Amino acid sequence: MTTETTTNSYGLHHSILPSSEGLYGEFGGKIGHPELAKAMEEIEVGFREIIKDEDFIAEMKRLRETYVGRPSPIFHARRLSKHCGGAQIYFKREDLNHTGAHKINHCLGEVLLAKKLGKTKVIAETGAGQHGVALATAAALMGLECEIHMGVVDIEKEHPNVSRMKILGANIVPVSRGAGTLKEAVDSAFETYLNELDSSMFAIGSALGPAPYPEIVSYFQSVVGREARGQFLETTGKLPSKVVACVGGGSNAIGIFSGFLGDANVEKVGVEPAGEGLDTPNHAATMTLGVKGEIHGFKCYVLLDKDGEPAPVHSIASGLDYPGVGPQHSLLRDMQLAIYESATDAECLEAFMALSRLEGIIPALETAHAIAYAMRAAKDMSPDETILVNLSGRGDKDIDFILDKVEL
Ligand SMILES: Cc1ncc(COP(=O)(O)O)c(C=O)c1O
């Protein structure tokens, strides 16, 4: 069980660390408005300071243990494994975190950073509402104002999360332009932020955006991979054959992958939304069908329209409905350190129901993409092989939406 010890001083594997320009190979960077560049520098300096600060480290540890409920357990999905035949499927239960998803891992860090920078407000986008809920939660805990931009389509679809954010005291800004989904919510949130740079901090919802955001988010999410590697070894005596996670922007995937990047014999698989099919225009399979391009201040694989602008995309899961992807994943793909597969809306619904009925776990629609791939892959693997899926979130937010889509 060899592991390269090529991590930096705070534990991230060298393959997902940026250059001083915030580049991951040719991806990432800080593209855009000069005012924004100044704000990014302030955030980067603050981030580098807090991660060395003993008080900050102790506070994160306390909150992870007593507020989030970490470490999240590893669960052996015996009935689902039996149903599929072949490999044994395990879950890293990020759905059991306070607020029901992995997003709280980076939100606590982002809000502590905003406080350290003397900001009184955090601003963000949300798709499925999980990042919005986690940020509103962390802001309530630490006494900061919180403003969440959300597409009108997602507001309708994910209304339980909208109510939660409102109860937590967040101000919701509905975004109706364009497709009224995640990309437009990011545009709108960045525009507001540019007018409030002194008093607020943009608290991005995934491992993307201009530098230093991908590094910050992956740093706070890496706790998932670190815990998972140790827990899996303890539970099974070996490493998993595959580590699987859904990919929207890439935060839960980079979190769990980061624990296994030194393990060449563990296959890392990101699962993108194939929507209504890769042969239709209605998908968000950025890695599978995208090209190298720019979006929201950084370079990555991106789906473009005929005018070279980010294309309108589709996924049944609002949190995966984005035409770009994090720069670290773009590089991991090119270096063949991870592979990227896809699952359709229909496969996602099937996996959603299978997990609910076979294990009593209702997953988020985003997460159900990773489960769909694991169910497909398990069938072709031998019983002594294992798949570890990052169960990134629970599906309470999706239950009303799902009732129209499946027969009960
Ligand atoms: C439960 C859950 N999983 C996954 C995602 C996708 O985001 P990411 O790729 O950043 O993990 C989301 C986004 O909203 C989510 O809510």
Short mmCIF file of C-alpha atoms and ligand atoms in Angstrom, two decimals:
data_model
loop_
_atom_site.label_atom_id
_atom_site.label_comp_id
_atom_site.label_asym_id
_atom_site.label_seq_id
_atom_site.Cartn_x
_atom_site.Cartn_y
_atom_site.Cartn_z
CA MET A 1 0.00 0.00 0.00
CA THR A 2 2.35 2.67 -1.19
CA THR A 3 1.50 6.32 -0.96
CA GLU A 4 3.64 9.08 -2.37
CA THR A 5 4.44 11.56 0.37
CA THR A 6 4.28 14.46 -2.06
CA THR A 7 1.89 16.66 -0.15
CA ASN A 8 2.63 20.25 0.80
CA SER A 9 2.87 21.60 4.32
CA TYR A 10 -0.89 21.66 4.77
CA GLY A 11 -1.57 18.27 3.28
CA LEU A 12 -2.86 18.82 -0.28
CA HIS A 13 -1.36 16.50 -2.90
CA HIS A 14 1.03 18.27 -5.29
CA SER A 15 -1.13 17.47 -8.33
CA ILE A 16 -3.90 19.79 -7.11
CA LEU A 17 -1.74 22.67 -5.89
CA PRO A 18 -1.62 25.89 -7.91
CA SER A 19 1.39 27.85 -9.17
CA SER A 20 1.93 31.34 -7.74
CA GLU A 21 -0.38 32.62 -10.54
CA GLY A 22 -3.13 30.29 -9.37
CA LEU A 23 -2.65 27.95 -12.33
CA TYR A 24 -3.14 24.19 -12.40
CA GLY A 25 -1.17 23.36 -15.51
CA GLU A 26 -2.87 25.58 -18.07
CA PHE A 27 -6.15 25.74 -16.09
CA GLY A 28 -7.41 28.10 -13.40
CA GLY A 29 -5.79 31.52 -13.00
CA LYS A 30 -7.35 34.87 -12.09
CA ILE A 31 -9.00 36.41 -15.12
CA GLY A 32 -11.13 39.53 -14.92
CA HIS A 33 -11.75 42.89 -13.35
CA PRO A 34 -8.70 44.61 -11.72
CA GLU A 35 -10.81 45.51 -8.65
CA LEU A 36 -11.67 41.85 -8.28
CA ALA A 37 -7.99 40.91 -8.56
CA LYS A 38 -7.26 43.16 -5.52
CA ALA A 39 -10.03 41.46 -3.56
CA MET A 40 -8.71 38.01 -4.53
CA GLU A 41 -5.28 39.01 -3.26
CA GLU A 42 -6.72 40.12 0.09
CA ILE A 43 -8.53 36.78 0.40
CA GLU A 44 -5.42 34.80 -0.56
CA VAL A 45 -3.21 36.57 1.98
CA GLY A 46 -5.83 36.03 4.69
CA PHE A 47 -6.20 32.35 3.77
CA ARG A 48 -2.44 31.72 3.93
CA GLU A 49 -2.35 33.34 7.37
CA ILE A 50 -5.29 31.55 8.96
CA ILE A 51 -4.29 28.06 7.93
CA LYS A 52 -1.11 28.51 9.96
CA ASP A 53 -2.90 30.12 12.90
CA GLU A 54 -3.20 27.76 15.90
CA ASP A 55 -6.43 29.43 17.10
CA PHE A 56 -8.05 29.01 13.68
CA ILE A 57 -6.97 25.37 13.46
CA ALA A 58 -8.38 24.68 16.94
CA GLU A 59 -11.65 26.46 16.10
CA MET A 60 -12.12 24.47 12.87
CA LYS A 61 -11.45 21.24 14.76
CA ARG A 62 -13.98 22.17 17.46
CA LEU A 63 -16.66 23.10 14.90
CA ARG A 64 -16.06 20.00 12.78
CA GLU A 65 -16.46 17.73 15.78
CA THR A 66 -19.18 19.45 17.80
CA TYR A 67 -21.19 21.35 15.17
CA VAL A 68 -20.90 19.41 11.90
CA GLY A 69 -20.63 15.98 13.55
CA ARG A 70 -17.34 14.87 11.97
CA PRO A 71 -15.92 12.42 11.26
CA SER A 72 -18.77 11.28 9.03
CA PRO A 73 -18.94 7.45 9.00
CA ILE A 74 -18.22 4.95 6.25
CA PHE A 75 -21.19 2.66 5.57
CA HIS A 76 -21.17 -0.68 3.75
CA ALA A 77 -24.24 -0.71 1.47
CA ARG A 78 -24.79 -4.48 1.64
CA ARG A 79 -28.26 -4.66 0.08
CA LEU A 80 -27.38 -2.31 -2.76
CA SER A 81 -24.18 -4.30 -3.41
CA LYS A 82 -26.12 -7.56 -3.47
CA HIS A 83 -28.72 -6.03 -5.79
CA CYS A 84 -26.01 -4.98 -8.28
CA GLY A 85 -23.89 -8.14 -8.02
CA GLY A 86 -20.12 -7.80 -8.25
CA ALA A 87 -18.16 -5.22 -6.25
CA GLN A 88 -19.02 -4.16 -2.70
CA ILE A 89 -20.26 -0.56 -2.46
CA TYR A 90 -19.40 1.71 0.49
CA PHE A 91 -20.47 5.28 1.24
CA LYS A 92 -18.69 8.18 2.89
CA ARG A 93 -21.72 9.66 4.67
CA GLU A 94 -21.40 13.41 4.07
CA ASP A 95 -25.22 13.45 4.00
CA LEU A 96 -25.09 13.04 7.79
CA ASN A 97 -23.30 16.37 8.30
CA HIS A 98 -25.24 19.23 9.89
CA THR A 99 -27.20 20.85 6.98
CA GLY A 100 -27.16 17.57 5.06
CA ALA A 101 -24.26 17.86 2.62
CA HIS A 102 -20.51 18.33 2.23
CA LYS A 103 -20.94 22.08 1.59
CA ILE A 104 -20.70 22.92 5.32
CA ASN A 105 -17.03 21.80 5.23
CA HIS A 106 -15.95 24.79 3.16
CA CYS A 107 -18.63 27.22 4.38
CA LEU A 108 -17.34 27.19 7.96
CA GLY A 109 -13.84 27.94 6.65
CA GLU A 110 -15.06 30.69 4.33
CA VAL A 111 -17.07 32.45 7.02
CA LEU A 112 -14.19 32.26 9.52
CA LEU A 113 -11.95 33.74 6.81
CA ALA A 114 -14.46 36.54 6.10
CA LYS A 115 -14.50 37.40 9.82
CA LYS A 116 -10.71 37.44 9.96
CA LEU A 117 -10.72 39.90 7.02
CA GLY A 118 -13.10 42.16 8.98
CA LYS A 119 -16.04 41.64 6.60
CA THR A 120 -19.61 41.92 7.83
CA LYS A 121 -21.32 40.05 5.00
CA VAL A 122 -20.89 36.97 2.81
CA ILE A 123 -22.33 36.74 -0.72
CA ALA A 124 -22.72 33.56 -2.77
CA GLU A 125 -24.56 31.73 -5.52
CA THR A 126 -26.41 28.48 -5.02
CA GLY A 127 -27.86 25.87 -7.37
CA ALA A 128 -29.49 23.12 -5.36
CA GLY A 129 -29.53 25.39 -2.31
CA GLN A 130 -27.14 23.19 -0.30
CA HIS A 131 -24.28 25.69 -0.46
CA GLY A 132 -26.75 28.48 0.30
CA VAL A 133 -28.11 26.66 3.34
CA ALA A 134 -24.62 25.78 4.60
CA LEU A 135 -23.42 29.37 4.15
CA ALA A 136 -26.53 30.84 5.79
CA THR A 137 -25.94 28.41 8.68
CA ALA A 138 -22.28 29.35 9.12
CA ALA A 139 -23.16 33.06 8.83
CA ALA A 140 -25.86 32.72 11.51
CA LEU A 141 -23.40 30.88 13.76
CA MET A 142 -20.79 33.61 13.40
CA GLY A 143 -23.08 36.65 13.25
CA LEU A 144 -22.50 37.73 9.65
CA GLU A 145 -25.02 38.96 7.10
CA CYS A 146 -25.63 36.50 4.23
CA GLU A 147 -26.91 37.14 0.69
CA ILE A 148 -27.65 34.21 -1.64
CA HIS A 149 -28.25 34.56 -5.39
CA MET A 150 -30.36 31.77 -6.84
CA GLY A 151 -31.92 31.15 -10.27
CA VAL A 152 -35.71 31.34 -10.35
CA VAL A 153 -35.92 27.82 -11.80
CA ASP A 154 -33.93 26.46 -8.87
CA ILE A 155 -35.95 28.51 -6.35
CA GLU A 156 -39.06 26.73 -7.54
CA LYS A 157 -37.45 23.29 -7.67
CA GLU A 158 -35.54 23.44 -4.39
CA HIS A 159 -38.08 25.39 -2.34
CA PRO A 160 -37.43 23.55 0.97
CA ASN A 161 -33.87 24.89 0.89
CA VAL A 162 -35.15 28.40 0.10
CA SER A 163 -37.32 28.27 3.24
CA ARG A 164 -34.38 27.02 5.29
CA MET A 165 -32.15 29.87 4.08
CA LYS A 166 -34.85 32.44 4.91
CA ILE A 167 -35.36 30.98 8.40
CA LEU A 168 -31.60 31.16 8.93
CA GLY A 169 -31.76 34.90 8.17
CA ALA A 170 -30.28 34.97 4.64
CA ASN A 171 -31.47 37.44 2.01
CA ILE A 172 -32.39 35.54 -1.19
CA VAL A 173 -31.87 37.35 -4.51
CA PRO A 174 -33.90 35.63 -7.27
CA VAL A 175 -32.12 35.63 -10.65
CA SER A 176 -34.42 35.46 -13.68
CA ARG A 177 -32.04 36.29 -16.55
CA GLY A 178 -30.99 33.63 -19.11
CA ALA A 179 -31.87 30.10 -18.07
CA GLY A 180 -32.45 31.24 -14.47
CA THR A 181 -30.15 28.55 -13.07
CA LEU A 182 -26.67 28.22 -11.55
CA LYS A 183 -24.52 30.02 -14.13
CA GLU A 184 -26.72 33.13 -13.99
CA ALA A 185 -26.74 32.99 -10.18
CA VAL A 186 -22.90 33.11 -10.21
CA ASP A 187 -22.95 36.07 -12.66
CA SER A 188 -25.40 37.95 -10.46
CA ALA A 189 -23.55 37.24 -7.20
CA PHE A 190 -20.19 38.37 -8.65
CA GLU A 191 -21.80 41.61 -9.93
CA THR A 192 -23.15 42.45 -6.47
CA TYR A 193 -19.83 41.57 -4.88
CA LEU A 194 -17.97 44.02 -7.16
CA ASN A 195 -20.03 46.84 -5.63
CA GLU A 196 -19.39 45.73 -2.05
CA LEU A 197 -15.75 44.68 -2.04
CA ASP A 198 -14.87 46.55 1.17
CA SER A 199 -17.57 45.16 3.42
CA SER A 200 -18.23 41.71 2.02
CA MET A 201 -16.56 38.48 0.91
CA PHE A 202 -17.68 36.28 -1.95
CA ALA A 203 -17.96 32.77 -0.52
CA ILE A 204 -17.98 30.54 -3.58
CA GLY A 205 -19.91 27.26 -3.54
CA SER A 206 -17.51 24.91 -5.30
CA ALA A 207 -13.84 24.31 -6.14
CA LEU A 208 -13.88 26.78 -9.01
CA GLY A 209 -13.77 30.50 -9.80
CA PRO A 210 -10.68 32.69 -9.93
CA ALA A 211 -7.68 31.85 -7.72
CA PRO A 212 -7.50 31.41 -4.78
CA TYR A 213 -11.02 29.89 -4.54
CA PRO A 214 -10.27 26.40 -5.95
CA GLU A 215 -7.39 26.04 -3.48
CA ILE A 216 -9.44 27.34 -0.54
CA VAL A 217 -12.43 25.09 -1.21
CA SER A 218 -10.31 21.99 -1.85
CA TYR A 219 -8.30 22.69 1.31
CA PHE A 220 -11.47 22.74 3.44
CA GLN A 221 -12.98 19.74 1.61
CA SER A 222 -9.82 17.62 1.88
CA VAL A 223 -10.94 16.54 5.35
CA VAL A 224 -13.34 14.15 3.57
CA GLY A 225 -10.59 12.27 1.71
CA ARG A 226 -8.24 12.24 4.70
CA GLU A 227 -10.88 10.72 6.95
CA ALA A 228 -12.16 8.34 4.26
CA ARG A 229 -8.76 6.79 3.49
CA GLY A 230 -8.07 5.98 7.15
CA GLN A 231 -11.61 4.75 7.83
CA PHE A 232 -11.70 2.56 4.74
CA LEU A 233 -8.38 0.92 5.60
CA GLU A 234 -9.56 0.35 9.15
CA THR A 235 -12.90 -1.13 8.03
CA THR A 236 -11.76 -3.35 5.15
CA GLY A 237 -7.98 -3.71 5.60
CA LYS A 238 -7.35 -2.41 2.09
CA LEU A 239 -7.89 0.60 -0.14
CA PRO A 240 -10.96 0.87 -2.41
CA SER A 241 -10.64 -0.19 -6.05
CA LYS A 242 -12.54 2.94 -7.10
CA VAL A 243 -13.41 6.24 -5.40
CA VAL A 244 -16.48 7.82 -7.01
CA ALA A 245 -18.07 11.27 -6.69
CA CYS A 246 -20.50 13.39 -8.68
CA VAL A 247 -19.05 16.51 -10.30
CA GLY A 248 -20.83 19.83 -10.60
CA GLY A 249 -18.08 22.36 -9.97
CA GLY A 250 -16.10 19.62 -8.27
CA SER A 251 -15.91 20.33 -4.51
CA ASN A 252 -17.09 16.99 -3.11
CA ALA A 253 -15.09 15.11 -5.74
CA ILE A 254 -11.86 16.98 -5.06
CA GLY A 255 -12.45 16.53 -1.33
CA ILE A 256 -12.61 12.74 -1.48
CA PHE A 257 -10.10 12.35 -4.36
CA SER A 258 -7.51 14.36 -2.43
CA GLY A 259 -7.14 11.54 0.10
CA PHE A 260 -6.27 9.05 -2.65
CA LEU A 261 -4.22 11.05 -5.17
CA GLY A 262 -1.04 9.35 -3.97
CA ASP A 263 -2.60 5.91 -4.53
CA ALA A 264 -2.11 5.09 -8.21
CA ASN A 265 -3.98 1.79 -7.83
CA VAL A 266 -7.17 3.50 -6.63
CA GLU A 267 -9.17 4.68 -9.65
CA LYS A 268 -10.71 8.12 -9.11
CA VAL A 269 -13.99 8.56 -11.04
CA GLY A 270 -15.93 11.82 -11.36
CA VAL A 271 -19.52 11.50 -12.60
CA GLU A 272 -21.02 14.29 -14.68
CA PRO A 273 -24.66 14.83 -15.64
CA ALA A 274 -25.52 13.38 -19.08
CA GLY A 275 -29.02 14.90 -18.66
CA GLU A 276 -31.34 13.71 -21.41
CA GLY A 277 -28.42 12.03 -23.21
CA LEU A 278 -24.99 12.95 -24.55
CA ASP A 279 -26.42 12.89 -28.06
CA THR A 280 -28.91 15.68 -27.17
CA PRO A 281 -28.13 19.35 -26.37
CA ASN A 282 -29.63 18.84 -22.90
CA HIS A 283 -26.76 17.77 -20.68
CA ALA A 284 -23.96 19.34 -18.61
CA ALA A 285 -21.17 16.87 -19.39
CA THR A 286 -18.37 19.41 -19.35
CA MET A 287 -15.45 16.99 -19.25
CA THR A 288 -16.90 14.53 -21.75
CA LEU A 289 -17.97 17.02 -24.41
CA GLY A 290 -16.47 20.39 -23.44
CA VAL A 291 -13.47 22.28 -24.81
CA LYS A 292 -10.81 24.39 -23.09
CA GLY A 293 -12.22 27.84 -22.44
CA GLU A 294 -12.99 30.51 -19.84
CA ILE A 295 -15.87 31.05 -17.45
CA HIS A 296 -16.28 33.13 -14.29
CA GLY A 297 -12.67 34.26 -14.10
CA PHE A 298 -10.76 31.02 -14.73
CA LYS A 299 -9.83 28.50 -17.45
CA CYS A 300 -11.26 24.97 -17.49
CA TYR A 301 -13.15 22.55 -19.67
CA VAL A 302 -16.37 24.32 -20.63
CA LEU A 303 -19.41 23.74 -22.83
CA LEU A 304 -19.67 26.63 -25.30
CA ASP A 305 -22.44 27.71 -27.66
CA LYS A 306 -21.87 28.57 -31.35
CA ASP A 307 -20.82 32.13 -30.39
CA GLY A 308 -18.15 30.84 -28.03
CA GLU A 309 -20.15 31.78 -24.91
CA PRO A 310 -20.89 29.32 -22.05
CA ALA A 311 -23.76 27.18 -23.34
CA PRO A 312 -27.15 26.71 -21.69
CA VAL A 313 -26.91 23.31 -19.99
CA HIS A 314 -29.30 20.87 -18.37
CA SER A 315 -29.34 18.42 -15.50
CA ILE A 316 -32.16 17.08 -13.37
CA ALA A 317 -29.86 18.01 -10.45
CA SER A 318 -29.65 21.80 -10.00
CA GLY A 319 -26.25 21.53 -8.32
CA LEU A 320 -24.71 19.88 -11.40
CA ASP A 321 -26.30 22.26 -13.91
CA TYR A 322 -23.15 24.28 -14.76
CA PRO A 323 -21.25 24.59 -18.10
CA GLY A 324 -17.77 24.72 -16.48
CA VAL A 325 -15.84 22.62 -13.97
CA GLY A 326 -13.06 23.23 -11.44
CA PRO A 327 -9.53 23.72 -12.81
CA GLN A 328 -8.09 20.94 -10.64
CA HIS A 329 -10.43 18.41 -12.26
CA SER A 330 -9.56 19.76 -15.72
CA LEU A 331 -5.90 19.03 -14.97
CA LEU A 332 -6.53 15.65 -13.30
CA ARG A 333 -8.37 14.61 -16.43
CA ASP A 334 -5.57 15.69 -18.75
CA MET A 335 -2.96 13.99 -16.55
CA GLN A 336 -5.15 10.85 -16.44
CA LEU A 337 -5.06 10.94 -12.65
CA ALA A 338 -8.86 10.74 -12.63
CA ILE A 339 -11.44 9.71 -15.19
CA TYR A 340 -14.80 11.37 -15.81
CA GLU A 341 -17.90 9.36 -16.68
CA SER A 342 -21.54 10.42 -16.87
CA ALA A 343 -25.04 9.37 -15.81
CA THR A 344 -28.33 10.45 -17.37
CA ASP A 345 -31.35 11.97 -15.60
CA ALA A 346 -33.13 8.61 -15.99
CA GLU A 347 -30.22 6.65 -14.44
CA CYS A 348 -30.09 9.21 -11.64
CA LEU A 349 -33.78 8.70 -10.82
CA GLU A 350 -33.33 4.93 -10.85
CA ALA A 351 -30.36 5.19 -8.45
CA PHE A 352 -32.29 7.65 -6.24
CA MET A 353 -35.11 5.13 -5.83
CA ALA A 354 -32.80 2.11 -5.49
CA LEU A 355 -30.87 3.67 -2.63
CA SER A 356 -34.05 4.84 -0.93
CA ARG A 357 -35.71 1.41 -1.12
CA LEU A 358 -32.65 -0.83 -0.57
CA GLU A 359 -30.77 1.07 2.12
CA GLY A 360 -33.28 3.57 3.55
CA ILE A 361 -31.12 6.50 2.44
CA ILE A 362 -32.73 9.21 0.29
CA PRO A 363 -29.80 10.80 -1.58
CA ALA A 364 -29.60 14.24 -3.18
CA LEU A 365 -30.23 14.13 -6.94
CA GLU A 366 -26.64 15.35 -7.42
CA THR A 367 -25.29 12.44 -5.37
CA ALA A 368 -27.56 9.96 -7.18
CA HIS A 369 -25.40 10.46 -10.30
CA ALA A 370 -22.39 8.98 -8.46
CA ILE A 371 -24.56 6.13 -7.18
CA ALA A 372 -25.86 5.44 -10.71
CA TYR A 373 -22.29 5.07 -11.97
CA ALA A 374 -21.30 2.87 -9.00
CA MET A 375 -24.29 0.58 -9.61
CA ARG A 376 -23.32 0.27 -13.28
CA ALA A 377 -19.63 -0.32 -12.57
CA ALA A 378 -20.16 -2.78 -9.68
CA LYS A 379 -21.85 -5.28 -11.99
CA ASP A 380 -18.66 -5.69 -14.05
CA MET A 381 -16.34 -6.00 -11.04
CA SER A 382 -15.46 -9.00 -8.89
CA PRO A 383 -16.84 -9.49 -5.34
CA ASP A 384 -13.44 -8.85 -3.78
CA GLU A 385 -13.30 -5.39 -5.35
CA THR A 386 -14.76 -2.31 -3.64
CA ILE A 387 -16.22 1.05 -4.62
CA LEU A 388 -16.26 3.99 -2.23
CA VAL A 389 -18.85 6.63 -3.16
CA ASN A 390 -18.88 10.10 -1.66
CA LEU A 391 -22.52 10.34 -0.53
CA SER A 392 -22.33 14.11 -0.84
CA GLY A 393 -25.80 15.00 0.38
CA ARG A 394 -29.27 13.93 1.39
CA GLY A 395 -32.35 14.35 -0.76
CA ASP A 396 -34.88 16.03 1.53
CA LYS A 397 -34.77 19.06 -0.77
CA ASP A 398 -35.72 16.89 -3.77
CA ILE A 399 -38.68 14.91 -2.48
CA ASP A 400 -41.51 17.11 -3.81
CA PHE A 401 -39.83 17.42 -7.20
CA ILE A 402 -39.28 13.66 -7.40
CA LEU A 403 -42.92 12.80 -6.68
CA ASP A 404 -43.90 13.94 -10.18
CA LYS A 405 -41.13 11.93 -11.81
CA VAL A 406 -41.46 8.43 -10.36
CA GLU A 407 -44.27 5.98 -9.77
CA LEU A 408 -44.59 5.03 -6.11
C1 LIG B 1 -25.45 17.28 -2.36
C2 LIG B 1 -24.63 17.89 -3.45
N1 LIG B 1 -23.68 17.14 -4.03
C3 LIG B 1 -22.92 17.63 -5.04
C4 LIG B 1 -23.12 18.92 -5.51
C5 LIG B 1 -22.27 19.40 -6.65
O1 LIG B 1 -21.30 20.33 -6.26
P1 LIG B 1 -19.78 19.96 -6.21
O2 LIG B 1 -19.41 19.41 -7.56
O3 LIG B 1 -19.11 21.25 -5.94
O4 LIG B 1 -19.57 18.97 -5.13
C6 LIG B 1 -24.10 19.74 -4.93
C7 LIG B 1 -24.31 21.12 -5.39
O5 LIG B 1 -25.23 21.79 -5.04
C8 LIG B 1 -24.87 19.20 -3.87
O6 LIG B 1 -25.84 19.92 -3.29
#
